[in-house]
Amino acid sequence: MPPRESELDADSPWVHPTADVAASAGIGRGTRIWHHAHVREGAVVGDECILGKDVYIDRHVTIGARCKLQNGATVYHGFRLGDGVFLGPRVLLLNDKRPRAINVDGSLKVDADWQLEQGLVHRGASIGAGTIVLGGVCVGEYAMVGAGSVVTKDVPAHGLVYGNPARLRGFVCRCGSTLRLENTLGQAAHMCCPDCGAAIDIPLETFAQCRTPSNR
Ligand SMILES: CC(C)(COP(=O)(O)OP(=O)(O)OC[C@H]1O[C@@H](n2cnc3c(N)ncnc32)[C@H](O)[C@@H]1OP(=O)(O)O)[C@@H](O)C(=O)NCCC(=O)NCCS
Ligand SMILES: [Zn+2]
């Protein structure tokens, strides 16, 4: 039986009996780990995270505080997650752009033969369901990636991207709403959130990369 809120101990993690958490993994206070999740050796999961059913956290992956990883999300070795990151169901964060099972001599590849890439999902970013992020990609702070995307390039802070390959389509607020352009005076696009009223500046160079309906 899952715990009731009142039964949770804010000072220690809660791990479902079917989850497999390596002894050398570090799990933060108040973090909940659900059915059949697997957290590998040396991984570090911050405080107050939720790891849904079937989540897989590879060796030495670091995850910040208050992250929410939905069912079946997979984070491979080489990726790092900041605080407050959301991964939708079945998101895959990869680590090897040109994978091979064997070396040129036909021998099975071991860890030392692997070309590891370092990927990063910054604080507050969200990645929609079923999305694949290639190794070495950096997803900026509070960016939002649409469901079913394939992310092949870095995503700027507050960027809204989707599609295969994912393209920059707009910018989002910390609250998740799409930002509205106020003006482009000076070096930045000054944007405003229609829902919470936040004002957010996007560098003009970044703003110019956005694919509006007229320049897709
Ligand atoms: C990307 C997203 C945030 C865009 O939302 P939005 O700004 O309201 O976009 P709209 O619904 O107005 O769609 C705008 C256009 O983009 C297209 N579009 C929207 N999301 C898309 C996606 N994920 N992939 C491809 N195209 C998408 C729409 O079809 C529409 O196309 P059109 O202009 O040709 O008609 C949202 O669609 C999304 O994918 N959210 C992630 C949901 C998720 O995974 N949640 C996990 C919780 S379980
Ligand atoms: Zn807002």
Short mmCIF file of N, CA and C in Angstrom, two decimals, residues 2 16 18 41 49 86-87 98-99 117 121 124 129-130 133 150 162 165 182 187 201 216:
data_model
loop_
_atom_site.label_atom_id
_atom_site.label_comp_id
_atom_site.label_asym_id
_atom_site.label_seq_id
_atom_site.Cartn_x
_atom_site.Cartn_y
_atom_site.Cartn_z
N PRO A 2 0.57 2.21 -0.86
CA PRO A 2 1.31 3.48 -0.80
C PRO A 2 1.02 4.19 0.51
N HIS A 16 9.25 2.23 -2.26
CA HIS A 16 8.35 1.09 -2.37
C HIS A 16 9.16 -0.21 -2.32
N THR A 18 9.15 -2.85 -3.98
CA THR A 18 9.57 -3.43 -5.26
C THR A 18 10.65 -2.60 -5.96
N GLU A 41 24.06 2.42 -8.77
CA GLU A 41 25.18 2.72 -7.88
C GLU A 41 25.67 4.16 -8.06
N CYS A 49 11.94 14.64 -3.98
CA CYS A 49 11.69 14.24 -5.37
C CYS A 49 10.61 13.16 -5.41
N PHE A 86 11.04 18.54 -14.38
CA PHE A 86 9.93 17.62 -14.65
C PHE A 86 10.27 16.76 -15.86
N LEU A 87 10.19 15.45 -15.71
CA LEU A 87 10.32 14.54 -16.86
C LEU A 87 9.00 13.80 -17.00
N ARG A 98 26.78 7.85 -31.01
CA ARG A 98 27.07 6.85 -32.04
C ARG A 98 27.30 5.50 -31.38
N PRO A 99 26.22 4.91 -30.89
CA PRO A 99 26.37 3.69 -30.09
C PRO A 99 26.75 2.47 -30.93
N GLU A 117 28.80 11.36 -23.18
CA GLU A 117 28.54 12.80 -23.34
C GLU A 117 27.85 13.32 -22.09
N VAL A 121 19.99 19.12 -17.66
CA VAL A 121 18.67 19.74 -17.68
C VAL A 121 18.64 20.72 -16.51
N GLY A 124 14.09 23.84 -13.11
CA GLY A 124 12.74 24.25 -13.49
C GLY A 124 12.30 23.82 -14.88
N ALA A 129 6.08 14.14 -22.35
CA ALA A 129 6.00 12.68 -22.42
C ALA A 129 6.65 12.11 -23.68
N GLY A 130 7.36 11.02 -23.53
CA GLY A 130 7.89 10.28 -24.67
C GLY A 130 9.00 10.98 -25.43
N VAL A 133 15.96 12.93 -25.60
CA VAL A 133 16.98 13.98 -25.61
C VAL A 133 18.32 13.31 -25.86
N VAL A 150 12.08 15.04 -30.34
CA VAL A 150 13.45 14.52 -30.34
C VAL A 150 14.35 15.75 -30.27
N TYR A 162 9.43 21.95 -29.68
CA TYR A 162 8.78 20.66 -29.90
C TYR A 162 9.02 20.19 -31.33
N PRO A 165 13.04 17.10 -35.78
CA PRO A 165 13.78 17.51 -34.58
C PRO A 165 13.09 18.69 -33.90
N GLU A 182 6.69 42.14 -25.58
CA GLU A 182 6.31 43.55 -25.32
C GLU A 182 7.05 44.47 -26.29
N GLN A 187 19.17 45.33 -26.03
CA GLN A 187 19.77 44.05 -26.43
C GLN A 187 18.87 42.85 -26.19
N ASP A 201 13.34 38.77 -19.82
CA ASP A 201 14.10 39.24 -20.97
C ASP A 201 14.80 38.06 -21.65
N ARG A 216 9.05 29.33 -40.38
CA ARG A 216 9.26 27.93 -40.05
C ARG A 216 10.14 27.23 -41.08
#
